[in-house]
Amino acid sequence: MGTKLSGIFDAHIHIQPWEQMKPEVLATIRSGNDDFETLMGYSRSADSFLRHLDREGIERAVLVNYVSPDLMGFTDSVNGYIADYCRGHLDRLVPMGSVHPRFSRDPAGDVERLVEMGIRALKIHPPHQLFYPNEYRQGRLPALETIYRKAAEHRLPVLFHTGTSIFPGARNVYGDPIYLDDVAVDFPRLTIVLAHGGRPLWGDTAFFLVRRFPNVFLDISGIPPRSLLKMFPRLEEISHKAIFGSDWPGPAVPAISRNVEEIGSLPVSEDALRRILRDNARAVYTST
């Protein structure tokens, strides 16, 4: 069928300081990208990257960054990096940052500082940050409760990685989205986005959470479009809460434009495609 929709919003792109990555982790990115030097160039120049988005037909994008010094190599400097990168381009780029609950000594203050520097969304990556999202309930990680409370207060959507990860050292036991049931109950004003929809193991759980909670949304990044309706055969039913993301330039992720083209060819309504490829991301991540 295809779609000629304008204003497409990619809500899950990784523009990161790749040089911070641990060598064994960076090797995974290199192996999945034929032109890594071009990717490095995009990470150093927003103007260059925006020209790439123009070529790919993307109007807006969320740029995902998170802190994981022990597993991935990313320190909390990623927050200043992405805030500076997006400055002057906030009409097109949404900077996403992170407070790591296992390392932060002042989680409330850290969230406040992210807001002050211009961060507009937060990322929690349990398999790379090594905790369950509901560990505040057992008293093991009270910083998580503080982060969620402050994010809700500042209306910062929080993107949670759900599903598996192939990066060295990732602990996939933390990727089950069921632990976000507690978070959604305890923080009904917090906007929760399930990155990757629990792929490939927990799609049914992700679907249940999206249908159960008005504050939970589905990010379909990292799911091959040909598999999307296999994982979510009732996608049309939740199309008002599903958000397109490419996960580019993750390993084996095709060009953003190819992702869009293949999703546009799925047997769903034009209204559903408009919501998934543009409108839902606008509602969650921007004020316009």
XYZ file of C-alpha atoms in Angstrom:
288
model
C 0.000 0.000 0.000
C 2.711 2.479 1.012
C 2.214 5.929 2.470
C 2.934 9.475 1.322
C 2.625 10.887 4.826
C 4.643 14.033 5.541
C 6.217 15.072 8.825
C 7.374 11.579 9.801
C 8.738 11.380 13.356
C 11.417 8.799 14.214
C 11.223 8.502 17.996
C 14.216 6.206 18.508
C 17.573 7.099 16.936
C 20.974 6.656 18.555
C 23.251 9.648 18.134
C 25.837 9.078 20.849
C 29.489 9.787 21.688
C 30.600 6.473 20.221
C 34.196 6.989 21.343
C 33.038 6.403 24.941
C 31.922 2.879 24.139
C 33.965 -0.013 25.446
C 35.945 -1.667 22.614
C 33.984 -4.931 22.676
C 30.687 -3.003 22.590
C 31.832 -0.682 19.822
C 32.804 -3.728 17.764
C 29.139 -4.724 17.706
C 28.170 -1.337 16.256
C 31.017 -1.425 13.724
C 30.057 -4.884 12.518
C 26.527 -3.723 11.755
C 27.447 -0.529 9.894
C 29.357 -0.519 6.626
C 30.330 3.160 6.875
C 31.175 3.731 10.506
C 33.179 6.883 9.789
C 30.073 8.535 8.352
C 28.232 7.609 11.528
C 31.027 9.178 13.584
C 30.651 12.320 11.507
C 26.939 12.503 12.274
C 27.685 12.193 15.993
C 29.884 15.303 15.768
C 27.714 17.532 13.599
C 23.987 18.090 14.035
C 23.854 19.950 10.719
C 25.323 16.937 8.937
C 22.892 14.600 10.665
C 19.904 16.802 9.854
C 20.857 16.633 6.181
C 20.812 12.845 6.560
C 17.324 13.024 8.079
C 16.234 15.174 5.139
C 17.480 12.530 2.705
C 15.642 9.855 4.690
C 12.388 11.838 4.742
C 12.311 12.374 8.514
C 11.082 15.669 9.965
C 11.714 15.056 13.674
C 13.672 12.594 15.784
C 14.254 11.611 19.397
C 17.979 11.115 20.046
C 18.423 8.403 22.660
C 21.258 8.531 25.187
C 21.685 6.836 28.540
C 24.293 6.354 31.263
C 25.945 2.919 31.515
C 29.602 3.296 32.470
C 30.156 -0.259 33.657
C 28.567 -2.173 30.774
C 28.518 0.134 27.735
C 31.051 2.805 28.678
C 28.724 5.820 28.593
C 29.281 8.218 31.509
C 26.855 10.887 32.658
C 28.605 13.273 30.262
C 26.272 11.906 27.562
C 23.617 14.239 28.960
C 25.606 17.402 28.315
C 26.685 16.001 24.968
C 23.161 15.470 23.637
C 21.799 18.705 25.140
C 24.556 20.667 23.354
C 24.080 18.654 20.160
C 20.376 19.499 19.933
C 20.669 23.136 21.000
C 19.402 25.352 18.216
C 17.594 22.416 16.578
C 14.823 21.712 19.084
C 12.227 22.176 16.371
C 13.500 18.891 14.921
C 15.534 17.064 17.569
C 14.433 15.859 21.009
C 17.343 15.256 23.423
C 16.896 12.178 25.624
C 19.179 11.699 28.611
C 19.525 9.564 31.698
C 20.050 9.357 35.441
C 21.572 6.041 36.491
C 19.884 4.991 39.764
C 22.751 2.728 40.843
C 25.349 5.511 40.540
C 23.512 8.765 41.233
C 24.110 10.297 44.676
C 21.403 12.937 44.140
C 18.740 11.559 41.801
C 16.249 14.361 42.395
C 18.901 17.013 41.786
C 20.214 15.122 38.765
C 16.789 15.124 37.113
C 16.433 18.832 37.869
C 19.825 19.515 36.279
C 18.842 17.571 33.162
C 15.716 19.702 32.837
C 17.788 22.856 33.239
C 20.213 21.798 30.505
C 17.339 21.105 28.093
C 16.843 17.330 28.261
C 13.240 16.565 27.254
C 12.934 12.813 27.918
C 14.638 10.100 29.962
C 15.893 6.624 29.120
C 15.947 3.635 31.476
C 17.775 0.581 30.133
C 17.414 -2.298 32.619
C 19.492 -4.893 30.677
C 22.376 -2.393 30.338
C 21.958 -0.659 33.709
C 21.350 -3.942 35.543
C 18.205 -3.609 37.647
C 14.488 -4.312 37.526
C 12.368 -1.184 36.937
C 10.309 -1.843 40.085
C 13.173 -2.429 42.542
C 12.128 0.632 44.522
C 9.247 -1.468 45.884
C 11.652 -3.801 47.676
C 13.675 -0.888 49.034
C 16.748 -1.969 47.079
C 16.884 0.983 44.711
C 14.961 3.962 46.132
C 16.600 6.290 43.593
C 14.267 4.807 40.962
C 11.189 6.073 42.783
C 12.745 9.531 42.970
C 13.554 9.538 39.247
C 10.012 8.505 38.334
C 8.466 11.084 40.646
C 10.607 13.917 39.303
C 10.052 12.836 35.697
C 6.285 12.912 36.244
C 6.558 16.310 37.924
C 8.418 17.752 34.923
C 6.291 15.852 32.378
C 9.336 14.034 31.019
C 8.366 10.850 29.180
C 10.493 7.869 30.205
C 11.544 5.328 27.580
C 12.222 1.869 29.031
C 14.165 -0.712 27.074
C 12.059 -3.863 27.055
C 13.064 -7.105 25.394
C 16.475 -8.517 24.686
C 19.861 -6.974 23.856
C 22.764 -8.567 22.004
C 25.474 -6.265 23.359
C 28.240 -7.895 25.427
C 27.365 -8.089 29.113
C 23.655 -7.364 28.714
C 21.470 -9.149 31.275
C 18.245 -9.946 29.466
C 16.469 -11.149 32.586
C 15.856 -7.450 33.292
C 14.108 -6.939 29.939
C 10.709 -8.419 30.797
C 8.169 -5.538 30.655
C 5.933 -7.069 33.337
C 7.930 -5.207 36.011
C 6.579 -1.960 34.556
C 3.101 -2.934 35.701
C 4.141 -1.754 39.164
C 5.574 1.484 37.797
C 2.411 2.278 35.839
C 0.240 1.619 38.909
C 2.429 3.631 41.285
C 3.025 6.568 38.918
C -0.157 7.157 36.896
C 1.055 10.628 35.824
C 4.317 9.271 34.420
C 4.379 8.770 30.648
C 5.918 5.328 30.083
C 7.105 4.173 26.658
C 7.999 0.512 26.101
C 10.964 0.526 23.718
C 10.998 -2.425 21.305
C 7.696 -3.798 22.595
C 9.430 -6.556 24.564
C 10.865 -8.065 21.401
C 11.117 -10.972 20.692
C 9.951 -12.731 23.851
C 7.392 -10.524 25.588
C 5.138 -8.943 22.957
C 1.954 -10.198 24.638
C 3.005 -8.612 27.924
C 3.754 -5.291 26.238
C 0.396 -5.368 24.455
C -1.392 -6.037 27.745
C 0.319 -3.106 29.471
C -0.445 -0.692 26.633
C -4.121 -1.677 26.707
C -4.371 -1.633 30.490
C -2.762 1.710 31.303
C -3.557 5.101 29.737
C -0.005 6.281 30.516
C 1.799 3.398 28.735
C 2.806 3.592 25.050
C 4.433 1.160 22.627
C 7.685 2.001 20.811
C 8.006 -0.366 17.827
C 11.691 0.297 17.147
C 13.955 -2.683 16.651
C 11.099 -4.890 15.421
C 11.500 -5.762 11.721
C 8.384 -4.414 9.970
C 7.730 -7.850 8.467
C 7.427 -9.187 12.037
C 5.385 -6.331 13.478
C 1.952 -7.831 12.832
C 3.184 -11.233 13.967
C 4.139 -9.758 17.322
C 1.137 -7.435 17.469
C -1.659 -8.830 15.275
C -4.053 -6.318 16.902
C -1.783 -3.352 16.165
C -4.682 -1.391 14.673
C -6.443 -1.618 18.033
C -3.570 0.182 19.796
C -2.514 2.396 16.889
C -3.374 5.484 18.969
C -0.582 4.454 21.380
C 2.063 2.965 19.056
C 5.095 5.056 18.131
C 7.469 4.575 15.215
C 11.179 4.388 15.884
C 13.902 2.953 13.688
C 16.569 2.129 16.322
C 19.059 3.291 13.680
C 22.023 2.710 13.559
C 21.712 -0.403 15.693
C 23.222 -3.672 14.482
C 21.415 -5.001 11.402
C 18.957 -2.084 11.429
C 18.152 -1.015 7.839
C 18.005 2.572 6.603
C 15.353 4.690 8.288
C 13.573 5.309 4.979
C 13.370 1.575 4.330
C 11.815 1.075 7.766
C 9.218 3.724 6.971
C 8.493 2.265 3.550
C 7.956 -1.243 4.918
C 5.726 -0.060 7.742
C 3.768 2.015 5.237
C 3.094 -1.166 3.281
C 1.511 -3.029 6.192
C -2.203 -3.888 5.893
C -3.407 -1.285 8.384
C -5.491 1.817 7.826
C -4.094 5.158 6.717
C -5.355 6.647 9.973
C -3.348 4.077 11.925
C -0.226 4.779 9.880
C -0.571 8.510 10.474
C -0.809 7.971 14.210
C 2.101 5.502 14.329
C 4.474 7.376 12.004
C 3.801 10.916 13.229
C 0.977 11.932 15.531
C 1.629 9.760 18.593
C 5.283 10.757 18.837
C 4.328 14.416 18.555
C 1.867 13.994 21.422
C 4.316 12.140 23.689
C 7.593 13.923 22.987
C 6.706 17.485 21.974
C 4.174 20.172 22.752
C 3.306 20.780 19.062
